XYZ file of C-alpha atoms in Angstrom:
581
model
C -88.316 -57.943 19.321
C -87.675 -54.606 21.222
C -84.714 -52.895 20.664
C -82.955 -51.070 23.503
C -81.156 -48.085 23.283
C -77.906 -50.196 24.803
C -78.881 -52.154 21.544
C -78.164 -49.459 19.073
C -75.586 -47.517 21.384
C -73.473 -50.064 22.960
C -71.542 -46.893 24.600
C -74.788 -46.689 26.724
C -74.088 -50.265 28.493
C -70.765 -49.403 29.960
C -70.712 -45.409 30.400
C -73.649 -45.244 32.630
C -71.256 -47.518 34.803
C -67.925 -46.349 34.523
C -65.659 -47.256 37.247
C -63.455 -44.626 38.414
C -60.616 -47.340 39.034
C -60.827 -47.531 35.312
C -59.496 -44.403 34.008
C -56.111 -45.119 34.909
C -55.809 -47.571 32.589
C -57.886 -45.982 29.599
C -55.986 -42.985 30.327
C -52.406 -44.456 30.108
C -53.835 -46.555 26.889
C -55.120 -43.572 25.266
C -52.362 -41.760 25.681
C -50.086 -44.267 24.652
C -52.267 -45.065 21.938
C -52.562 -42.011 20.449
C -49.058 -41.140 20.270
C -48.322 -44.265 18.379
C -51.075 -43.378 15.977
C -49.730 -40.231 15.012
C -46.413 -41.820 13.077
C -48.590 -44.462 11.674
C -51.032 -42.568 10.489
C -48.861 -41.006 8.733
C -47.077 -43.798 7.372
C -50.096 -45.756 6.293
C -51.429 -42.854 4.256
C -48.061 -42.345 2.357
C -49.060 -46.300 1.356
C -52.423 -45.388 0.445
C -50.850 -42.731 -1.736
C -52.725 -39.835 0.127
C -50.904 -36.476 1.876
C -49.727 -37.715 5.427
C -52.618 -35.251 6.906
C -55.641 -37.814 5.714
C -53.921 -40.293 8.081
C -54.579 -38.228 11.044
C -57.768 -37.829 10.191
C -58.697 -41.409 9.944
C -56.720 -41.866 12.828
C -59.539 -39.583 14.794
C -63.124 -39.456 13.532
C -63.381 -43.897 13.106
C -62.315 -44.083 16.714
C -64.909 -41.939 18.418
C -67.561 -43.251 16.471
C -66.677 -46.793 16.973
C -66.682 -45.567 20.948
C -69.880 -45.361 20.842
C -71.518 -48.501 18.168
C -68.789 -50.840 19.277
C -69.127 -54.044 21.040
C -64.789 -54.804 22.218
C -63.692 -52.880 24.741
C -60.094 -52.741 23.668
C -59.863 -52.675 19.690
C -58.246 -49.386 18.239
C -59.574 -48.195 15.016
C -57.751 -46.134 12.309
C -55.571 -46.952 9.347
C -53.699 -50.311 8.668
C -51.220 -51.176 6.070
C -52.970 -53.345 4.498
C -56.412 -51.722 3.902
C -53.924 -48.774 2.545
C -52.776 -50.450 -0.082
C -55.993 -51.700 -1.091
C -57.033 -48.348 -1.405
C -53.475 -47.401 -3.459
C -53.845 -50.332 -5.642
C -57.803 -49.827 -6.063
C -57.750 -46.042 -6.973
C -54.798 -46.171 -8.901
C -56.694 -47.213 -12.018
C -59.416 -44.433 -11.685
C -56.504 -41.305 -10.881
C -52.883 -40.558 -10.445
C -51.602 -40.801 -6.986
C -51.641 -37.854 -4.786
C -54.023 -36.075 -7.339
C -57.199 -34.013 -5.440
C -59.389 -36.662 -7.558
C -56.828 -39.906 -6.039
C -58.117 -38.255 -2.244
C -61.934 -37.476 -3.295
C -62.398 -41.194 -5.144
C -60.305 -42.319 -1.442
C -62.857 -40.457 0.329
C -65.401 -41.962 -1.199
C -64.491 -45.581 -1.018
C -64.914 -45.094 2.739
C -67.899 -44.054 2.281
C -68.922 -46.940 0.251
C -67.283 -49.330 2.369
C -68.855 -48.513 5.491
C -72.583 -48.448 3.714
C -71.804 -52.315 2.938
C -70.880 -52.812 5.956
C -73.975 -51.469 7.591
C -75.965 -53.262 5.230
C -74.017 -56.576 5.923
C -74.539 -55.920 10.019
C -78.346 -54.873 9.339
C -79.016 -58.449 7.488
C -76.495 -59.905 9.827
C -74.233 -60.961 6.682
C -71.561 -61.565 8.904
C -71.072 -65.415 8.304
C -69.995 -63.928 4.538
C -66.343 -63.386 5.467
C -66.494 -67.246 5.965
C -66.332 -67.277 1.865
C -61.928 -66.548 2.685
C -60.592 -69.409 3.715
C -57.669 -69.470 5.892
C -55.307 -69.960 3.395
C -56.576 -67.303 1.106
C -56.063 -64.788 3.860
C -52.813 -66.605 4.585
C -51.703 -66.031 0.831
C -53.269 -62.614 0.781
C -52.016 -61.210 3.755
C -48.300 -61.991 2.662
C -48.617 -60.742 -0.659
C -49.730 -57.725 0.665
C -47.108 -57.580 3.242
C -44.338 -57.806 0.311
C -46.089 -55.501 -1.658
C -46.264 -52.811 0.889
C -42.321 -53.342 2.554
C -40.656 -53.536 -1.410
C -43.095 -50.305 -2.211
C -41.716 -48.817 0.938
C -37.992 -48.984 -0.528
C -37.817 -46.346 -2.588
C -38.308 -44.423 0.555
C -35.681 -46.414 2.380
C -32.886 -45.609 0.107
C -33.645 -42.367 -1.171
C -34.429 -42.923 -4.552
C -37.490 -41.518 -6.873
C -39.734 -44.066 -8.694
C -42.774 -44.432 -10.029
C -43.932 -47.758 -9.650
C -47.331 -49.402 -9.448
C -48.661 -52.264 -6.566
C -47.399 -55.322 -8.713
C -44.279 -56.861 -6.741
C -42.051 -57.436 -10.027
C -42.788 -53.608 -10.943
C -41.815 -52.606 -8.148
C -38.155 -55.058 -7.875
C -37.534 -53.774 -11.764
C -37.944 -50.187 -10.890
C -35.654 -50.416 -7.992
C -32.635 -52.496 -9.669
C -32.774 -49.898 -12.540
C -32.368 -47.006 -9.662
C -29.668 -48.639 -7.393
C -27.068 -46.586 -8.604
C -29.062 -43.429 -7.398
C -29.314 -44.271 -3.631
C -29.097 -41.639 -0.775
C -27.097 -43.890 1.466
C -27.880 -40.773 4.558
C -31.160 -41.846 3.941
C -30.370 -45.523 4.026
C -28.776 -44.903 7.276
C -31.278 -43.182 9.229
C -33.726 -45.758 7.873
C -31.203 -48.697 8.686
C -30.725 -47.610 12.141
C -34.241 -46.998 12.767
C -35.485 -50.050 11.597
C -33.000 -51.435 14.126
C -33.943 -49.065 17.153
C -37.657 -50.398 16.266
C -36.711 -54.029 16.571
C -34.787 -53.755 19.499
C -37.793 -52.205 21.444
C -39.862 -54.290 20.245
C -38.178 -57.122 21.693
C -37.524 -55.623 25.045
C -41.411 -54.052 25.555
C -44.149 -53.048 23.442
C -45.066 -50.346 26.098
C -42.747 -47.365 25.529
C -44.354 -46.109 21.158
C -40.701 -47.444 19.664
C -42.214 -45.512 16.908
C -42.122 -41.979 18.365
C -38.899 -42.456 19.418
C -37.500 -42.714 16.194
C -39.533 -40.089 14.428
C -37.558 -37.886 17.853
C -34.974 -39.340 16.187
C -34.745 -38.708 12.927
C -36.932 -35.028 13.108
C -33.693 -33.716 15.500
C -30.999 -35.553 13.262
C -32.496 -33.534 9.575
C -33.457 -30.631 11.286
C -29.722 -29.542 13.185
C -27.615 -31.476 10.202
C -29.380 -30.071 7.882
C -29.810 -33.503 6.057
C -32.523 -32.281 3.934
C -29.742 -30.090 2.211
C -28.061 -33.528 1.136
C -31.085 -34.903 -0.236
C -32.878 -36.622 2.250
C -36.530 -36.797 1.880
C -38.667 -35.135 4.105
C -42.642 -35.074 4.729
C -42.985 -31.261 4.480
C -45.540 -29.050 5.621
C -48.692 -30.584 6.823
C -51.766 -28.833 7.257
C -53.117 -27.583 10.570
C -56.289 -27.958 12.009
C -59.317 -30.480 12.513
C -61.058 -32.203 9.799
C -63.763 -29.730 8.412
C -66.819 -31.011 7.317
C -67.270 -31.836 3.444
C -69.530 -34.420 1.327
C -67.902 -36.852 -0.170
C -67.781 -36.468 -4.125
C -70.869 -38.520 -5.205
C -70.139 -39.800 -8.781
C -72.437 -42.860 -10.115
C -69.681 -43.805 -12.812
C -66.942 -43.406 -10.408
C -69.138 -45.157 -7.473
C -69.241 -48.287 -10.234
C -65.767 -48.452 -10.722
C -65.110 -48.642 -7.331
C -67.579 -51.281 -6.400
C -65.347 -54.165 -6.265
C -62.828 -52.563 -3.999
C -65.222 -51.300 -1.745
C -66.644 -55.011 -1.394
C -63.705 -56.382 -0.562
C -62.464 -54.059 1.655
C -65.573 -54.087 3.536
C -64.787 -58.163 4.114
C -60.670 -57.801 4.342
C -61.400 -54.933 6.965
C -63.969 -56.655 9.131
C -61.801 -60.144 8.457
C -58.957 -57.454 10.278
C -61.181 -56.491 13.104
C -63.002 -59.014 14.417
C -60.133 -61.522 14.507
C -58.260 -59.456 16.594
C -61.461 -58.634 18.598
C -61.982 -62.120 19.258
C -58.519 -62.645 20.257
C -58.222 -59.507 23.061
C -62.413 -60.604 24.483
C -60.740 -64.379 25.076
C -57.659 -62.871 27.461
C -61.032 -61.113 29.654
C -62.586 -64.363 30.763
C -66.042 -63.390 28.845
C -66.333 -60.130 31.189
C -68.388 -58.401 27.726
C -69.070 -60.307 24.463
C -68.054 -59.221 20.941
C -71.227 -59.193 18.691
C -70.193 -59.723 14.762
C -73.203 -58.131 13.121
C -72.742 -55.252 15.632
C -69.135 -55.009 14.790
C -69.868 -54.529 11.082
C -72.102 -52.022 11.980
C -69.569 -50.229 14.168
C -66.965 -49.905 12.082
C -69.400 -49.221 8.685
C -70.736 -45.669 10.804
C -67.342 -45.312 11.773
C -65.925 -45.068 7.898
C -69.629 -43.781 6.563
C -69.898 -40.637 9.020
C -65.887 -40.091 9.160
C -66.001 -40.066 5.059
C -67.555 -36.728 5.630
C -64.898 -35.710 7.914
C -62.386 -36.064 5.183
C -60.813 -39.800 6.299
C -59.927 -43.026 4.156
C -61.277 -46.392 5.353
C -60.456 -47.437 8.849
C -61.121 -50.792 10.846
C -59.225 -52.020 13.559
C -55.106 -52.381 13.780
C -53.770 -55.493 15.060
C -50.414 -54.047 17.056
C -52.519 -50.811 18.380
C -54.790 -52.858 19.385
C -52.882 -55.197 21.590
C -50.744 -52.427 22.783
C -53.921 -50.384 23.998
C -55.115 -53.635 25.811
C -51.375 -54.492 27.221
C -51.340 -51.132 28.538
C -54.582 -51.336 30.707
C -57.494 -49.889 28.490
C -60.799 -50.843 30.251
C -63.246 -49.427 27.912
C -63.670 -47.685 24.500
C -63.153 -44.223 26.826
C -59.194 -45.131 25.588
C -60.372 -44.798 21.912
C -61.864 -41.300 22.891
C -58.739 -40.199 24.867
C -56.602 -41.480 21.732
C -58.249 -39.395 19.818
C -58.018 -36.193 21.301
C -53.924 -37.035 21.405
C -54.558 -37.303 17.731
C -56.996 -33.739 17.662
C -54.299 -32.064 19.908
C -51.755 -32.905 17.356
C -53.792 -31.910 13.975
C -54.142 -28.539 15.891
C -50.861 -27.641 17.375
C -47.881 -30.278 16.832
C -48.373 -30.549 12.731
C -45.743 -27.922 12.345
C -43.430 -30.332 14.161
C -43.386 -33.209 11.640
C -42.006 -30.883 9.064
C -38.519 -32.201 9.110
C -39.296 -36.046 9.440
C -37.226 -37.738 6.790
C -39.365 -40.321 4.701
C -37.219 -42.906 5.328
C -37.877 -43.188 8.628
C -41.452 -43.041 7.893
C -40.694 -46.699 5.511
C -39.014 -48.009 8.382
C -41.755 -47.506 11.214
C -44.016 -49.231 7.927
C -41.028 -52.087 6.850
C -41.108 -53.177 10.634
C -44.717 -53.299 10.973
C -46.125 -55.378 8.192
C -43.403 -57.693 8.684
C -45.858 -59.200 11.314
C -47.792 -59.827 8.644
C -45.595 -62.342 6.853
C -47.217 -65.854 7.630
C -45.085 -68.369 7.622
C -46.430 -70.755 9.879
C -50.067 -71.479 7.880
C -48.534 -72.947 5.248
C -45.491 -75.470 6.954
C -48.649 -76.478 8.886
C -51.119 -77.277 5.675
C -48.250 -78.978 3.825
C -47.773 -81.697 5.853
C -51.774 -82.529 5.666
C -53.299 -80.789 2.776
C -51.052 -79.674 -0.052
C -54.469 -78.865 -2.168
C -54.733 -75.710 0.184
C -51.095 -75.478 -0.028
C -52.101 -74.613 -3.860
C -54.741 -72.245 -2.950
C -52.616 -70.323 -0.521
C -49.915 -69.901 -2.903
C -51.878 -69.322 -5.805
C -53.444 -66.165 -3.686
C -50.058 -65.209 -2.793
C -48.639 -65.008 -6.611
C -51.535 -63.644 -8.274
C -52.315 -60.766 -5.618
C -48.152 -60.077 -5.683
C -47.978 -59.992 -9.202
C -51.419 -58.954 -10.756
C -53.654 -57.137 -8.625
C -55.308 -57.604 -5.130
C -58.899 -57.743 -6.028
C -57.473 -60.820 -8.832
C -55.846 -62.520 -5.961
C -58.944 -62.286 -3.664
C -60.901 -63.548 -6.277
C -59.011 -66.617 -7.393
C -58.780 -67.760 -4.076
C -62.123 -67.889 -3.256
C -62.974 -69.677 -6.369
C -60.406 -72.209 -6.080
C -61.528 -72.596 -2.294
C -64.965 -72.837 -3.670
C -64.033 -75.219 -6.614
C -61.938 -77.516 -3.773
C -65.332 -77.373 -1.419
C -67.678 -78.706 -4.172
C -64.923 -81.450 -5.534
C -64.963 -82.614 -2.168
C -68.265 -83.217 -1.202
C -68.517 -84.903 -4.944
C -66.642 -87.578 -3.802
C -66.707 -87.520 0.329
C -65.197 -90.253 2.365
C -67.174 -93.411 2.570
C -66.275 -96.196 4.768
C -67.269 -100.124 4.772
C -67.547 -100.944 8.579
C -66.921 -104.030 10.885
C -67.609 -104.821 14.140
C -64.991 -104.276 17.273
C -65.213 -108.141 18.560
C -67.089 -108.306 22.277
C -68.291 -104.507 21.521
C -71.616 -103.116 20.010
C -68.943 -100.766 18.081
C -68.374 -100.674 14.402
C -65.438 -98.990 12.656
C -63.899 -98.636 9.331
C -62.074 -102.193 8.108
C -59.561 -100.062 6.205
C -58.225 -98.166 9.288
C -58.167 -101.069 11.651
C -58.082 -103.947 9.173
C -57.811 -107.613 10.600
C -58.692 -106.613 13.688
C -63.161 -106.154 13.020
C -65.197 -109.109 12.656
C -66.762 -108.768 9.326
C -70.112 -110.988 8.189
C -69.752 -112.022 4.594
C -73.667 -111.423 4.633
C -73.383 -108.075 5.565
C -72.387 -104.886 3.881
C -72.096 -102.260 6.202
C -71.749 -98.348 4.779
C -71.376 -95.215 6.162
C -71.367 -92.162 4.006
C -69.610 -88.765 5.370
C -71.574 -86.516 4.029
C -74.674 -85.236 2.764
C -76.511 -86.868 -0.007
C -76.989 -84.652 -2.896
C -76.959 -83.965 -6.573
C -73.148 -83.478 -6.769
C -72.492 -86.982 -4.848
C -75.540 -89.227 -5.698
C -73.397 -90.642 -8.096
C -70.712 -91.405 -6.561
C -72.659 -93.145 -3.996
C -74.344 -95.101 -6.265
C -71.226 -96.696 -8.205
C -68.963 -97.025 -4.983
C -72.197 -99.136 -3.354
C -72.182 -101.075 -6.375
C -68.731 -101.384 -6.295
C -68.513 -102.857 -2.380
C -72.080 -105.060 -3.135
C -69.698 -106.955 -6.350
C -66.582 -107.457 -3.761
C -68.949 -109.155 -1.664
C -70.263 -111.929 -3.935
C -73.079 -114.192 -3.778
C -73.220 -114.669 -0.062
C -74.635 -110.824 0.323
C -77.781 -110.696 1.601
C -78.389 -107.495 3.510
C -76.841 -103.840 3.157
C -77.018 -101.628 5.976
C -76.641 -97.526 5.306
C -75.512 -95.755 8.357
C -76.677 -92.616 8.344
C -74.895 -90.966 11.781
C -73.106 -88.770 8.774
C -75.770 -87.630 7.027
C -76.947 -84.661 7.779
C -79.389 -83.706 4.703
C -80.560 -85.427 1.461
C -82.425 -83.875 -1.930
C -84.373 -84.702 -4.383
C -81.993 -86.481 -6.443
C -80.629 -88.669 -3.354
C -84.424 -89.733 -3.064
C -84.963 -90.729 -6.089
C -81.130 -92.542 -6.182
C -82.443 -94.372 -2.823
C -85.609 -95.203 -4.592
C -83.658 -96.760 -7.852
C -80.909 -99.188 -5.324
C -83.815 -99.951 -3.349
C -85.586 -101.555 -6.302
C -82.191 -102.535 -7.722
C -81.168 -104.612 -4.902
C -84.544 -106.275 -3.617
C -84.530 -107.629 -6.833
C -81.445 -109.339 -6.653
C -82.873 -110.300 -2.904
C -80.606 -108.499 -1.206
C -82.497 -106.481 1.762
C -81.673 -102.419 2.406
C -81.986 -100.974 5.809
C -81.044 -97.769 7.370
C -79.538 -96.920 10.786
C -79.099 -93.521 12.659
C -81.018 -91.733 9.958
C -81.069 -87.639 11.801
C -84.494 -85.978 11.972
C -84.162 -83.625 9.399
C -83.439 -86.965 6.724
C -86.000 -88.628 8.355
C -88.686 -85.727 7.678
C -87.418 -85.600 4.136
C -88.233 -89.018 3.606
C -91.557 -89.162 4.929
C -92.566 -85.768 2.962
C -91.256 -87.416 0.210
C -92.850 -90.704 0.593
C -90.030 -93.028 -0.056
C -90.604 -94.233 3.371
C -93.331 -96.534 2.753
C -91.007 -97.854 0.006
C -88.264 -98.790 3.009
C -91.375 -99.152 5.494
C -90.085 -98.625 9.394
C -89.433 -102.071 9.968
C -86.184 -101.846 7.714
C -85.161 -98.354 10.316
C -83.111 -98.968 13.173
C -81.752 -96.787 15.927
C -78.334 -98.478 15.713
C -76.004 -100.843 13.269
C -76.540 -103.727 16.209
C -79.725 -103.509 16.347
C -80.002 -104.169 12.330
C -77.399 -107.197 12.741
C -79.328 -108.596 15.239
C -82.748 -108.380 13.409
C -81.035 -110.354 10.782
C -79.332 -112.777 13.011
C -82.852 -113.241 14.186
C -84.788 -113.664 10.870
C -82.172 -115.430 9.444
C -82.740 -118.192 12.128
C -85.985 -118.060 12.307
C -85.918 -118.820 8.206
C -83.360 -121.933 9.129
C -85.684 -123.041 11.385
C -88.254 -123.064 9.373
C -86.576 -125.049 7.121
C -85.746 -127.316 9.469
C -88.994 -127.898 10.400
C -90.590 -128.141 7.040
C -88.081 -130.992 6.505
C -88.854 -132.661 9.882
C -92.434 -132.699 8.963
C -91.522 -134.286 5.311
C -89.506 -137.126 6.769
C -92.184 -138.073 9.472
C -94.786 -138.398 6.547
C -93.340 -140.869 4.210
């Protein structure tokens, strides 16, 4: 197939026909945009341990790029608070935080992370972020949003810790430092954090955000707060990103494998959800392409890695605020970003005097969002086995590591996928009286008419290695409850989508099993893909296509039929027998 250049460059589908009536609204969205990014970027690279300046920078260089490979419209790329922390908690074990090897090995993991993600858009690997199930991400998500508001503390109060990503660390550390709180600091925090709220609640239009960093940058600066310990950000570098590889080391490149993976899911997991959710509220006006989304945001952290930035996908609460605000097109990302280049190369100086604590609140406020409580009072009342899984995430990623919790998630949603379809839900049916319907006797018990000559069984699932067993015994099981009087079992197979080699040769044995104990076997509904597997396999000439129905009634009433047709014979047979003598 023939790729167009609007294929590769989605920016060329909608530039070439930009509508003037749109740039009020990607103007007022970039502008808003871009002011909010400023605090946040800043506040999400304190969490990934990095100098505040690295924020800006991812704030800038992801967002034009995705401009110009991205499929939404609205999304708004840069640094989250989660992904942040991933990084923290990731590079942590390779260098010290805020160490020139912590921000080259940061670099470098967005460099990494965007290759796999290329890669996974080439192949279109998309359907791989399947692999976390809701309730991992549910347990995840939380964990991380504790992590990152009781890391955030320290900052909060005013106190100087060293702690690591592990929740309990962190809640030790800060009991044994309680007596050394800046309560000036706690203040400006408290009221911000309240300031933040309240505008929150009243619109999500006017950047809450910059208001308080206003706020608390004229309060230190003319009350000289910094004198009385508060904690300030400091100087922060000038300029636009310069150019500069990213440190290439094989060994170090190893080690950071596994976080790279899993940010490369966690981050697209990020974007395209909230993607998704903006393309719905526009009617289908453009479509959001996965695979091209993977690809969008893996350039986006690939070429801004050499641009000095930390991996970047797309923020939920920027994201709704840039479409809320009227952004038509990904020109709002571009416009964003020059807020954010305007700032890098004349408003750093500015930021000297914000206190930190203000900085943990903007952060405290924002992941709080995060917090799901609703997934699991919602699974508990229907499945407490993902009730286990979520909260098994939750614990281990709160209280051993991230990449842990990830992975013990998906294996136990793995492990709960395959111990399902060993044993899958398999019904004995009976017939809705004056209908051609036939339903489950459990569910609607004394109210089916049920032939004691009939066994009727539908199996929920497909028919393979892990379950062939468990057909087997349960049919077994049903053909003993029915006694003596059994003379036919019918197999729905409506349910069955696929069979292997080992259901085959399972239908093969019960076949021979039961004709031998004259009980008849026929199938009903069998889908074409089961049907092409038996014929390749030739156990159809063992069932032969007179013992294949389209429906469950038309199998009864072959029965019916032969059945009577085998009384009549014997009725006749004696008729003759009488006449003779």
């Amino acid at each position: 197939m023939k790729l167009s250049l609007k294929d590769i460059f989605p920016i060329f589908e909608w530039l070439p026909n930009y509508n003037k009536s749109w740039l009020k609204g990607d103007l007022s969205a970039g502008l808003t945009v871009g002011i909010m990014l400023v605090p946040q970027g800043i506040a999400y690279a304190m969490i990934a341990g990095l100098p505040p300046i690295y924020g800006l920078y991812t704030a800038m260089i992801p967002q034009i790029i995705y401009a110009i490979f991205g499929t939404s419209r609205q999304l708004a790329v840069g640094p989250v608070a989660m992904d942040s922390l991933i990084v923290a908690s990731g590079v942590a074990t390779l260098a010290e935080i805020g160490t020139e090897n912590f921000i080259e090995f940061a670099i470098l993991l967005a460099f990494m992370m965007g290759v796999l993600q290329v890669i996974f858009g080439l192949f279109k690997l998309g359907f791989l972020v399947n692999f976390l199930s809701r309730p991992v991400i549910s347990g995840f998500t939380s964990a991380a949003a504790l992590i990152i508001a009781f890391s955030q503390l320290k900052h909060l109060l005013g106190v100087n810790i060293q702690g690591d990503n592990k929740l309990h660390s962190i809640v030790i550390a800060l009991f044994q430092h309680l007596k050394d709180i800046n309560y000036i600091a706690f203040a400006i925090g408290g009221i911000s954090i309240l300031i933040l709220i309240f505008f929150k609640r009243i619109t999500t239009k006017i950047p809450a955000a910059l208001i308080v960093v206003v706020f608390g940058i004229l309060v230190v600066k003319y009350l000289k707060l910094d004198e009385a310990g508060v904690q300030i950000i400091g100087n922060i570098p000038e300029g636009l990103p310069s150019f500069k590889m990213p440190s290439f080391n094989i060994e170090i490149m190893k080690e950071l494998f596994p976080i790279a993976l899993t940010l490369s899911f966690i981050a697209f997991l990020e974007a395209i959800s909230v993607a998704k959710a903006i393309e719905l509220k526009h009617n289908n006006t453009y479509k959001v392409i996965a695979n091209k989304e993977l690809i969008a945001l893996g350039m986006g952290n690939i070429i801004g890695s050499f641009f000095q930035t930390y991996p970047a996908t797309g923020g939920l609460s920027r994201s709704a605020v840039n479409n809320q605000v009227g952004a038509k097109t990904p020109m709002a990302a571009i416009i964003a970003s020059v807020v954010i280049g305007f700032t890098l190369l004349f408003l750093t100086p500015v930021f000297y005097y914000l206190p930190k604590s203000i900085i943990a609140a903007i952060i405290i406020v924002a992941v709080y969002g995060l917090l799901d409580f609703k997934v699991p009072k919602q699974i508990l009342k229907y499945s407490k086995r993902e009730l286990i899984i979520l909260n098994s995430t939750l614990i281990v990623t709160a209280v051993v590591g991230i990449k842990e919790g990830i992975f013990i998630g998906v294996i136990l949603s793995m492990a709960m996928l395959i111990y399902r379809s060993t044993k899958p839900h398999i019904a004995i049916l009976g017939k809705v009286s004056g209908t051609h319907f036939y339903r489950n006797i459990k569910r609607f018990e004394g109210l089916l008419e049920v032939n004691e000559a009939i066994l009727i069984v539908r199996f929920d699932a497909q028919l393979y290695f892990a379950n062939v067993q468990y057909f087997k015994d349960k049919l077994e099981e049903y053909v003993i409850e029915k006694g003596e009087n059994l003379k036919l079992i019918i197999i729905d197979g409506e349910s069955i989508n696929s069979i292997d080699s080992s259901g085959v040769y399972m239908l093969y044995e019960i076949i021979k099993k039961y004709n031998n104990l004259n009980i008849d076997i026929v199938f009903t509904g069998m889908k074409g893909p089961v049907r092409d597997v038996f014929e390749k396999s030739e156990i159809m000439k063992e069932i032969s296509y007179k013992n294949c129905f389209m429906s469950i009634q038309e199998a009864v009433d072959s029965f019916d039929k032969n059945s009577n047709n085998k009384e009549n014979g014997r009725n006749f047979i004696k008729y003759v027998k009488q006449t003779n003598r």
